[in-house]
Amino acid sequence: MDVNLDLTTIWAFIIAFAVFAYVVMDGFDLGIGILFPTFEVGPERDRAMNSIAPVWDGNETWLVLGGGGLFAAFPLAYAVILPATYPLIIAMLLGLVFRGVAFEYRWRDPGHRRYWDAAFTGGSLVAAMAQGMTLGALLQGIEVVDRSYAGSWFDWLTPYTLLTGLGTVAGYALLGATWLVWKLDGESQHHARKLGKRAAWATLVLMGGVSLYNVFLNAEYAERWLTAPEIYFAAPVPILTAVIAVMLLRALSVDRHSKPFWLSLALFFFGMAGLGVTMWPYVVPPGLTIWDAAAPERSQIFMLVGVAITMPLIIAYTAWAYWVFRGKVADEGYH
């Protein structure tokens, strides 16, 4: 698999990094929302929410960087993907809005807290499902004619996209549960560990289902994974994923605190690496490569200067926020 390190490839990796950063950072926030109904009303729910209170809103920075970077660096891809997935993008944004509003108002309006809790769960579930289905819609292929989207309004709704949506929901639930294993203690931590085991198995089964589906979805995808010499480059990804999966299940079965979360992040990393192997060099399968959809070289250089300045700042203040609020959640909480 030939990867030439030109400006377009650099931008592809920048956007991939931003998407990965968003998925893992906002993923555990959404995962806690998905798992929220399983927590006992009262202190357990409050502590779960307090564990993400200092950092949840900053995680959306990566969503803005990923979406804005796609628009700036690959405008043709942006112009094709959005019309193909408008209902999913709208659902995701509405879900994130409901999640954010509910997050704040459940503390300020305790008389209606059960409704805000339902909005928190519903918004998180809708956002996660929409993100997973958007990924599935992209992977299954988008019909493009004359550099424009040529499909129907409901091309995104297929059994495959439902499978990728459920896989994303399960994966986010895993991130949320392992985050709580790290941040909580006592009975709440024990509860989170049990949820983490269930979410881990669900995630692994659904990851396997999506991977198997991919082989039959597109002949080129099958060639990437099953024929030589491509298989020699691709084989380490599923092997390392299996190793990480075994380590994760073991860490959830013993008294480990932060280790399950880091292993869950590693599982997502190799899952995204597998997507990269599957899609490369297409940004909109099966017809648009990253070079077909790229902005002019001068535009890429101009934007790269800005990203070289802003991205280290984003990483620095994000790391500082997590460092300041490290450790277990206190009973009094952030609010």
mmCIF file of C-alpha atoms in Angstrom:
data_model
loop_
_atom_site.group_PDB
_atom_site.id
_atom_site.type_symbol
_atom_site.label_atom_id
_atom_site.label_comp_id
_atom_site.label_asym_id
_atom_site.label_seq_id
_atom_site.Cartn_x
_atom_site.Cartn_y
_atom_site.Cartn_z
ATOM 1 C CA MET A 1 0.000 0.000 0.000
ATOM 2 C CA ASP A 2 1.806 3.090 -1.303
ATOM 3 C CA VAL A 3 1.569 6.260 0.813
ATOM 4 C CA ASN A 4 3.327 9.318 -0.630
ATOM 5 C CA LEU A 5 3.864 11.985 2.031
ATOM 6 C CA ASP A 6 2.642 15.025 0.102
ATOM 7 C CA LEU A 7 0.554 17.933 1.406
ATOM 8 C CA THR A 8 -2.716 16.158 0.658
ATOM 9 C CA THR A 9 -1.628 13.065 2.576
ATOM 10 C CA ILE A 10 -0.513 15.220 5.514
ATOM 11 C CA TRP A 11 -3.939 16.849 5.588
ATOM 12 C CA ALA A 12 -5.618 13.445 5.459
ATOM 13 C CA PHE A 13 -3.669 12.402 8.549
ATOM 14 C CA ILE A 14 -4.437 15.692 10.334
ATOM 15 C CA ILE A 15 -8.171 15.199 9.826
ATOM 16 C CA ALA A 16 -7.907 11.527 10.802
ATOM 17 C CA PHE A 17 -6.142 12.581 14.016
ATOM 18 C CA ALA A 18 -8.820 15.183 14.784
ATOM 19 C CA VAL A 19 -11.590 12.645 14.223
ATOM 20 C CA PHE A 20 -9.831 10.080 16.413
ATOM 21 C CA ALA A 21 -9.278 12.679 19.156
ATOM 22 C CA TYR A 22 -12.960 13.602 19.056
ATOM 23 C CA VAL A 23 -14.118 9.993 19.092
ATOM 24 C CA VAL A 24 -12.047 8.985 22.106
ATOM 25 C CA MET A 25 -12.561 12.204 24.086
ATOM 26 C CA ASP A 26 -16.230 12.844 23.459
ATOM 27 C CA GLY A 27 -16.844 9.108 23.141
ATOM 28 C CA PHE A 28 -16.629 8.450 26.874
ATOM 29 C CA ASP A 29 -18.873 11.475 27.559
ATOM 30 C CA LEU A 30 -21.504 10.084 25.214
ATOM 31 C CA GLY A 31 -20.910 6.628 26.663
ATOM 32 C CA ILE A 32 -21.757 7.834 30.154
ATOM 33 C CA GLY A 33 -24.953 9.338 28.752
ATOM 34 C CA ILE A 34 -25.815 6.035 27.054
ATOM 35 C CA LEU A 35 -25.257 4.141 30.328
ATOM 36 C CA PHE A 36 -26.940 6.799 32.494
ATOM 37 C CA PRO A 37 -30.276 4.952 32.996
ATOM 38 C CA THR A 38 -28.371 2.035 34.558
ATOM 39 C CA PHE A 39 -27.030 4.256 37.346
ATOM 40 C CA GLU A 40 -28.933 4.665 40.574
ATOM 41 C CA VAL A 41 -30.822 7.953 40.845
ATOM 42 C CA GLY A 42 -29.016 10.248 43.245
ATOM 43 C CA PRO A 43 -25.328 10.239 44.195
ATOM 44 C CA GLU A 44 -24.286 7.579 41.655
ATOM 45 C CA ARG A 45 -25.655 9.578 38.715
ATOM 46 C CA ASP A 46 -24.246 12.800 40.151
ATOM 47 C CA ARG A 47 -20.755 11.332 40.522
ATOM 48 C CA ALA A 48 -20.840 9.879 37.011
ATOM 49 C CA MET A 49 -21.737 13.266 35.579
ATOM 50 C CA ASN A 50 -19.239 15.102 37.757
ATOM 51 C CA SER A 51 -16.460 12.890 36.390
ATOM 52 C CA ILE A 52 -16.820 14.564 32.972
ATOM 53 C CA ALA A 53 -18.051 18.007 34.040
ATOM 54 C CA PRO A 54 -14.643 19.758 33.800
ATOM 55 C CA VAL A 55 -13.777 18.452 30.317
ATOM 56 C CA TRP A 56 -16.873 17.493 28.323
ATOM 57 C CA ASP A 57 -17.463 20.812 26.526
ATOM 58 C CA GLY A 58 -13.832 21.200 25.408
ATOM 59 C CA ASN A 59 -13.930 17.847 23.630
ATOM 60 C CA GLU A 60 -16.146 19.274 20.868
ATOM 61 C CA THR A 61 -13.148 21.326 19.737
ATOM 62 C CA TRP A 62 -11.923 18.277 17.849
ATOM 63 C CA LEU A 63 -15.273 17.878 16.081
ATOM 64 C CA VAL A 64 -15.006 21.461 14.850
ATOM 65 C CA LEU A 65 -11.403 20.899 13.747
ATOM 66 C CA GLY A 66 -12.280 17.685 11.912
ATOM 67 C CA GLY A 67 -15.348 19.109 10.179
ATOM 68 C CA GLY A 68 -13.713 22.453 9.426
ATOM 69 C CA GLY A 69 -10.570 20.728 8.186
ATOM 70 C CA LEU A 70 -12.602 18.537 5.835
ATOM 71 C CA PHE A 71 -14.335 21.634 4.422
ATOM 72 C CA ALA A 72 -11.060 23.517 3.976
ATOM 73 C CA ALA A 73 -8.702 20.756 2.808
ATOM 74 C CA PHE A 74 -11.129 18.494 0.910
ATOM 75 C CA PRO A 75 -14.005 20.742 -0.193
ATOM 76 C CA LEU A 76 -15.295 18.302 -2.811
ATOM 77 C CA ALA A 77 -15.544 15.526 -0.228
ATOM 78 C CA TYR A 78 -17.385 17.897 2.114
ATOM 79 C CA ALA A 79 -19.790 18.844 -0.704
ATOM 80 C CA VAL A 80 -20.549 15.170 -1.393
ATOM 81 C CA ILE A 81 -20.644 13.685 2.119
ATOM 82 C CA LEU A 82 -22.963 16.249 3.680
ATOM 83 C CA PRO A 83 -25.838 15.967 1.151
ATOM 84 C CA ALA A 84 -25.541 12.174 1.428
ATOM 85 C CA THR A 85 -25.872 12.244 5.214
ATOM 86 C CA TYR A 86 -27.863 15.396 6.020
ATOM 87 C CA PRO A 87 -30.463 13.591 8.192
ATOM 88 C CA LEU A 88 -27.710 11.913 10.212
ATOM 89 C CA ILE A 89 -25.689 15.114 10.644
ATOM 90 C CA ILE A 90 -28.808 17.020 11.749
ATOM 91 C CA ALA A 91 -29.706 14.233 14.191
ATOM 92 C CA MET A 92 -26.159 14.228 15.585
ATOM 93 C CA LEU A 93 -26.112 17.994 16.121
ATOM 94 C CA LEU A 94 -29.548 17.978 17.769
ATOM 95 C CA GLY A 95 -28.433 15.131 19.999
ATOM 96 C CA LEU A 96 -25.320 17.037 21.054
ATOM 97 C CA VAL A 97 -27.428 20.140 21.761
ATOM 98 C CA PHE A 98 -29.872 18.172 23.920
ATOM 99 C CA ARG A 99 -26.975 16.489 25.706
ATOM 100 C CA GLY A 100 -25.285 19.832 26.432
ATOM 101 C CA VAL A 101 -28.425 21.620 27.614
ATOM 102 C CA ALA A 102 -29.467 18.680 29.795
ATOM 103 C CA PHE A 103 -25.988 18.517 31.296
ATOM 104 C CA GLU A 104 -26.251 22.039 32.662
ATOM 105 C CA TYR A 105 -29.946 22.242 33.494
ATOM 106 C CA ARG A 106 -30.198 19.033 35.511
ATOM 107 C CA TRP A 107 -28.227 20.906 38.198
ATOM 108 C CA ARG A 108 -30.109 24.201 37.864
ATOM 109 C CA ASP A 109 -33.616 22.758 37.657
ATOM 110 C CA PRO A 110 -33.718 19.849 40.137
ATOM 111 C CA GLY A 111 -37.522 19.813 40.058
ATOM 112 C CA HIS A 112 -37.411 18.448 36.492
ATOM 113 C CA ARG A 113 -34.197 16.480 36.810
ATOM 114 C CA ARG A 114 -35.699 13.223 35.567
ATOM 115 C CA TYR A 115 -36.614 14.926 32.287
ATOM 116 C CA TRP A 116 -33.133 16.395 31.928
ATOM 117 C CA ASP A 117 -31.670 12.961 32.656
ATOM 118 C CA ALA A 118 -33.823 11.498 29.873
ATOM 119 C CA ALA A 119 -32.662 14.267 27.509
ATOM 120 C CA PHE A 120 -29.054 13.580 28.482
ATOM 121 C CA THR A 121 -29.442 9.890 27.672
ATOM 122 C CA GLY A 122 -31.496 10.454 24.521
ATOM 123 C CA GLY A 123 -29.144 13.090 23.142
ATOM 124 C CA SER A 124 -26.090 10.919 23.800
ATOM 125 C CA LEU A 125 -27.687 7.844 22.209
ATOM 126 C CA VAL A 126 -28.900 9.718 19.118
ATOM 127 C CA ALA A 127 -25.531 11.443 18.617
ATOM 128 C CA ALA A 128 -23.597 8.178 18.950
ATOM 129 C CA MET A 129 -25.926 6.261 16.640
ATOM 130 C CA ALA A 130 -25.847 9.046 14.045
ATOM 131 C CA GLN A 131 -22.043 9.174 14.084
ATOM 132 C CA GLY A 132 -21.775 5.426 13.604
ATOM 133 C CA MET A 133 -24.336 5.393 10.792
ATOM 134 C CA THR A 134 -22.523 8.265 9.067
ATOM 135 C CA LEU A 135 -19.355 6.180 9.113
ATOM 136 C CA GLY A 136 -21.289 3.249 7.687
ATOM 137 C CA ALA A 137 -22.821 5.401 4.949
ATOM 138 C CA LEU A 138 -19.331 6.512 3.950
ATOM 139 C CA LEU A 139 -17.855 3.012 3.973
ATOM 140 C CA GLN A 140 -20.665 1.442 1.951
ATOM 141 C CA GLY A 141 -20.043 3.982 -0.798
ATOM 142 C CA ILE A 142 -21.644 7.228 -1.942
ATOM 143 C CA GLU A 143 -22.920 7.653 -5.494
ATOM 144 C CA VAL A 144 -21.185 10.557 -7.231
ATOM 145 C CA VAL A 145 -21.933 11.843 -10.731
ATOM 146 C CA ASP A 146 -20.197 14.895 -12.203
ATOM 147 C CA ARG A 147 -18.568 15.692 -8.837
ATOM 148 C CA SER A 148 -21.945 15.881 -7.070
ATOM 149 C CA TYR A 149 -23.968 13.573 -4.855
ATOM 150 C CA ALA A 150 -26.335 11.574 -7.057
ATOM 151 C CA GLY A 151 -28.028 9.281 -4.546
ATOM 152 C CA SER A 152 -31.386 9.461 -2.787
ATOM 153 C CA TRP A 153 -32.395 10.966 0.548
ATOM 154 C CA PHE A 154 -32.343 7.575 2.310
ATOM 155 C CA ASP A 155 -29.234 5.901 0.857
ATOM 156 C CA TRP A 156 -27.688 6.132 4.316
ATOM 157 C CA LEU A 157 -30.327 3.808 5.831
ATOM 158 C CA THR A 158 -29.223 0.198 5.313
ATOM 159 C CA PRO A 159 -28.591 -2.870 7.501
ATOM 160 C CA TYR A 160 -24.877 -2.116 7.275
ATOM 161 C CA THR A 161 -25.211 1.439 8.599
ATOM 162 C CA LEU A 162 -27.429 0.193 11.433
ATOM 163 C CA LEU A 163 -24.690 -2.303 12.310
ATOM 164 C CA THR A 164 -21.984 0.385 12.344
ATOM 165 C CA GLY A 165 -24.296 2.622 14.392
ATOM 166 C CA LEU A 166 -24.833 -0.069 17.023
ATOM 167 C CA GLY A 167 -21.092 -0.778 17.053
ATOM 168 C CA THR A 168 -20.374 2.878 17.769
ATOM 169 C CA VAL A 169 -22.961 2.972 20.568
ATOM 170 C CA ALA A 170 -21.397 -0.136 22.153
ATOM 171 C CA GLY A 171 -17.883 1.275 21.756
ATOM 172 C CA TYR A 172 -18.827 4.582 23.368
ATOM 173 C CA ALA A 173 -20.513 2.695 26.208
ATOM 174 C CA LEU A 174 -17.235 0.804 26.702
ATOM 175 C CA LEU A 175 -15.276 4.065 26.852
ATOM 176 C CA GLY A 176 -17.784 5.540 29.303
ATOM 177 C CA ALA A 177 -17.739 2.492 31.574
ATOM 178 C CA THR A 178 -13.935 2.224 31.664
ATOM 179 C CA TRP A 179 -13.648 5.968 32.307
ATOM 180 C CA LEU A 180 -15.879 5.516 35.362
ATOM 181 C CA VAL A 181 -13.813 2.524 36.501
ATOM 182 C CA TRP A 182 -10.873 4.930 36.540
ATOM 183 C CA LYS A 183 -12.614 7.928 38.104
ATOM 184 C CA LEU A 184 -14.941 6.334 40.678
ATOM 185 C CA ASP A 185 -14.442 4.033 43.647
ATOM 186 C CA GLY A 186 -16.468 1.759 45.873
ATOM 187 C CA GLU A 187 -19.761 0.289 44.740
ATOM 188 C CA SER A 188 -20.027 2.740 41.844
ATOM 189 C CA GLN A 189 -16.705 1.526 40.458
ATOM 190 C CA HIS A 190 -17.828 -2.100 40.817
ATOM 191 C CA HIS A 191 -21.007 -1.282 38.895
ATOM 192 C CA ALA A 192 -18.986 0.450 36.161
ATOM 193 C CA ARG A 193 -16.693 -2.569 35.895
ATOM 194 C CA LYS A 194 -19.662 -4.881 35.303
ATOM 195 C CA LEU A 195 -21.004 -2.534 32.637
ATOM 196 C CA GLY A 196 -17.547 -2.385 31.070
ATOM 197 C CA LYS A 197 -17.388 -6.170 30.670
ATOM 198 C CA ARG A 198 -20.752 -6.256 28.903
ATOM 199 C CA ALA A 199 -19.879 -3.300 26.698
ATOM 200 C CA ALA A 200 -16.504 -4.851 25.833
ATOM 201 C CA TRP A 201 -18.090 -8.071 24.609
ATOM 202 C CA ALA A 202 -20.747 -6.155 22.661
ATOM 203 C CA THR A 203 -18.080 -3.945 21.076
ATOM 204 C CA LEU A 204 -15.896 -6.877 20.065
ATOM 205 C CA VAL A 205 -18.810 -8.831 18.571
ATOM 206 C CA LEU A 206 -20.024 -5.812 16.597
ATOM 207 C CA MET A 207 -16.481 -4.918 15.457
ATOM 208 C CA GLY A 208 -16.134 -8.457 14.181
ATOM 209 C CA GLY A 209 -19.511 -8.241 12.442
ATOM 210 C CA VAL A 210 -18.622 -4.966 10.699
ATOM 211 C CA SER A 211 -15.212 -6.328 9.649
ATOM 212 C CA LEU A 212 -16.785 -9.457 8.167
ATOM 213 C CA TYR A 213 -19.484 -7.393 6.446
ATOM 214 C CA ASN A 214 -16.783 -5.196 4.869
ATOM 215 C CA VAL A 215 -15.278 -8.196 3.090
ATOM 216 C CA PHE A 216 -18.584 -8.848 1.315
ATOM 217 C CA LEU A 217 -19.505 -5.198 0.922
ATOM 218 C CA ASN A 218 -16.863 -4.254 -1.623
ATOM 219 C CA ALA A 219 -14.531 -6.408 -3.727
ATOM 220 C CA GLU A 220 -11.726 -3.874 -3.298
ATOM 221 C CA TYR A 221 -12.088 -4.020 0.492
ATOM 222 C CA ALA A 222 -11.800 -7.820 0.340
ATOM 223 C CA GLU A 223 -8.692 -7.532 -1.809
ATOM 224 C CA ARG A 224 -7.066 -5.238 0.753
ATOM 225 C CA TRP A 225 -7.526 -7.770 3.533
ATOM 226 C CA LEU A 226 -7.336 -11.159 1.851
ATOM 227 C CA THR A 227 -4.816 -11.020 -1.022
ATOM 228 C CA ALA A 228 -1.039 -10.703 -1.167
ATOM 229 C CA PRO A 229 0.905 -8.512 -0.789
ATOM 230 C CA GLU A 230 -1.726 -6.236 0.834
ATOM 231 C CA ILE A 231 -2.494 -8.827 3.509
ATOM 232 C CA TYR A 232 1.062 -8.554 4.858
ATOM 233 C CA PHE A 233 0.489 -4.875 5.653
ATOM 234 C CA ALA A 234 -3.047 -5.406 6.950
ATOM 235 C CA ALA A 235 -2.537 -8.536 9.092
ATOM 236 C CA PRO A 236 -0.921 -6.788 12.103
ATOM 237 C CA VAL A 237 -4.105 -4.752 12.683
ATOM 238 C CA PRO A 238 -6.486 -7.642 13.536
ATOM 239 C CA ILE A 239 -3.711 -9.507 15.379
ATOM 240 C CA LEU A 240 -2.947 -6.529 17.631
ATOM 241 C CA THR A 241 -6.673 -5.856 18.044
ATOM 242 C CA ALA A 242 -7.139 -9.400 19.342
ATOM 243 C CA VAL A 243 -4.223 -8.982 21.768
ATOM 244 C CA ILE A 244 -5.668 -5.698 23.065
ATOM 245 C CA ALA A 245 -9.117 -7.319 23.418
ATOM 246 C CA VAL A 246 -7.723 -10.123 25.606
ATOM 247 C CA MET A 247 -5.804 -7.635 27.752
ATOM 248 C CA LEU A 248 -8.920 -5.458 28.112
ATOM 249 C CA LEU A 249 -11.143 -8.321 29.240
ATOM 250 C CA ARG A 250 -8.485 -9.385 31.726
ATOM 251 C CA ALA A 251 -8.060 -5.834 33.076
ATOM 252 C CA LEU A 252 -11.814 -5.596 33.622
ATOM 253 C CA SER A 253 -11.757 -8.869 35.569
ATOM 254 C CA VAL A 254 -9.147 -7.760 38.106
ATOM 255 C CA ASP A 255 -8.633 -4.684 40.261
ATOM 256 C CA ARG A 256 -7.284 -2.253 37.677
ATOM 257 C CA HIS A 257 -8.300 1.400 37.591
ATOM 258 C CA SER A 258 -6.931 3.322 34.601
ATOM 259 C CA LYS A 259 -5.696 0.350 32.550
ATOM 260 C CA PRO A 260 -9.125 -0.659 31.115
ATOM 261 C CA PHE A 261 -9.642 2.873 29.785
ATOM 262 C CA TRP A 262 -6.257 3.028 28.067
ATOM 263 C CA LEU A 263 -6.813 -0.398 26.539
ATOM 264 C CA SER A 264 -10.229 0.751 25.299
ATOM 265 C CA LEU A 265 -8.519 3.694 23.601
ATOM 266 C CA ALA A 266 -6.047 1.271 22.028
ATOM 267 C CA LEU A 267 -8.955 -0.830 20.771
ATOM 268 C CA PHE A 268 -10.447 2.256 19.102
ATOM 269 C CA PHE A 269 -7.049 3.166 17.654
ATOM 270 C CA PHE A 270 -6.656 -0.189 15.938
ATOM 271 C CA GLY A 271 -10.271 -0.081 14.832
ATOM 272 C CA MET A 272 -9.567 3.247 13.140
ATOM 273 C CA ALA A 273 -6.342 1.852 11.685
ATOM 274 C CA GLY A 274 -8.429 -0.925 10.169
ATOM 275 C CA LEU A 275 -10.750 1.654 8.629
ATOM 276 C CA GLY A 276 -7.708 3.403 7.171
ATOM 277 C CA VAL A 277 -6.482 0.176 5.600
ATOM 278 C CA THR A 278 -9.958 -0.460 4.208
ATOM 279 C CA MET A 279 -10.558 2.992 2.706
ATOM 280 C CA TRP A 280 -7.143 4.264 1.622
ATOM 281 C CA PRO A 281 -6.741 6.310 -0.545
ATOM 282 C CA TYR A 282 -10.448 7.077 -0.910
ATOM 283 C CA VAL A 283 -12.068 9.884 1.050
ATOM 284 C CA VAL A 284 -15.448 9.105 -0.552
ATOM 285 C CA PRO A 285 -15.558 5.462 -1.660
ATOM 286 C CA PRO A 286 -15.693 4.157 -4.277
ATOM 287 C CA GLY A 287 -14.822 7.049 -6.605
ATOM 288 C CA LEU A 288 -13.105 10.006 -4.917
ATOM 289 C CA THR A 289 -9.542 9.752 -3.649
ATOM 290 C CA ILE A 290 -8.006 12.321 -1.314
ATOM 291 C CA TRP A 291 -6.198 13.833 -4.325
ATOM 292 C CA ASP A 292 -9.420 14.095 -6.331
ATOM 293 C CA ALA A 293 -11.112 16.009 -3.499
ATOM 294 C CA ALA A 294 -8.165 18.133 -2.324
ATOM 295 C CA ALA A 295 -8.076 21.926 -2.207
ATOM 296 C CA PRO A 296 -5.413 23.796 -4.244
ATOM 297 C CA GLU A 297 -1.865 23.461 -2.948
ATOM 298 C CA ARG A 298 -1.589 27.132 -1.934
ATOM 299 C CA SER A 299 -4.724 26.821 0.178
ATOM 300 C CA GLN A 300 -3.357 23.710 1.873
ATOM 301 C CA ILE A 301 -0.083 25.457 2.701
ATOM 302 C CA PHE A 302 -1.873 28.515 4.106
ATOM 303 C CA MET A 303 -4.108 26.376 6.318
ATOM 304 C CA LEU A 304 -1.242 24.148 7.396
ATOM 305 C CA VAL A 305 0.509 27.163 8.925
ATOM 306 C CA GLY A 306 -2.600 27.898 10.993
ATOM 307 C CA VAL A 307 -2.979 24.294 12.099
ATOM 308 C CA ALA A 308 0.711 24.137 13.045
ATOM 309 C CA ILE A 309 0.039 26.991 15.495
ATOM 310 C CA THR A 310 -3.421 26.092 16.812
ATOM 311 C CA MET A 311 -3.222 22.314 17.126
ATOM 312 C CA PRO A 312 -0.345 22.299 19.664
ATOM 313 C CA LEU A 313 -2.276 24.903 21.691
ATOM 314 C CA ILE A 314 -5.424 22.748 21.650
ATOM 315 C CA ILE A 315 -3.439 19.678 22.694
ATOM 316 C CA ALA A 316 -1.688 21.650 25.450
ATOM 317 C CA TYR A 317 -4.803 23.121 27.065
ATOM 318 C CA THR A 318 -6.653 19.815 26.732
ATOM 319 C CA ALA A 319 -3.802 17.959 28.436
ATOM 320 C CA TRP A 320 -3.672 20.636 31.150
ATOM 321 C CA ALA A 321 -7.411 20.330 31.841
ATOM 322 C CA TYR A 322 -7.151 16.557 32.229
ATOM 323 C CA TRP A 323 -4.071 16.937 34.435
ATOM 324 C CA VAL A 324 -5.747 19.448 36.743
ATOM 325 C CA PHE A 325 -8.807 17.222 37.219
ATOM 326 C CA ARG A 326 -6.906 13.950 37.470
ATOM 327 C CA GLY A 327 -7.687 11.416 40.165
ATOM 328 C CA LYS A 328 -10.930 10.158 41.639
ATOM 329 C CA VAL A 329 -14.127 12.217 41.718
ATOM 330 C CA ALA A 330 -14.837 13.799 45.080
ATOM 331 C CA ASP A 331 -18.272 13.385 46.621
ATOM 332 C CA GLU A 332 -19.013 17.092 46.427
ATOM 333 C CA GLY A 333 -18.307 17.094 42.674
ATOM 334 C CA TYR A 334 -17.413 19.778 40.200
ATOM 335 C CA HIS A 335 -20.745 21.600 40.295
#
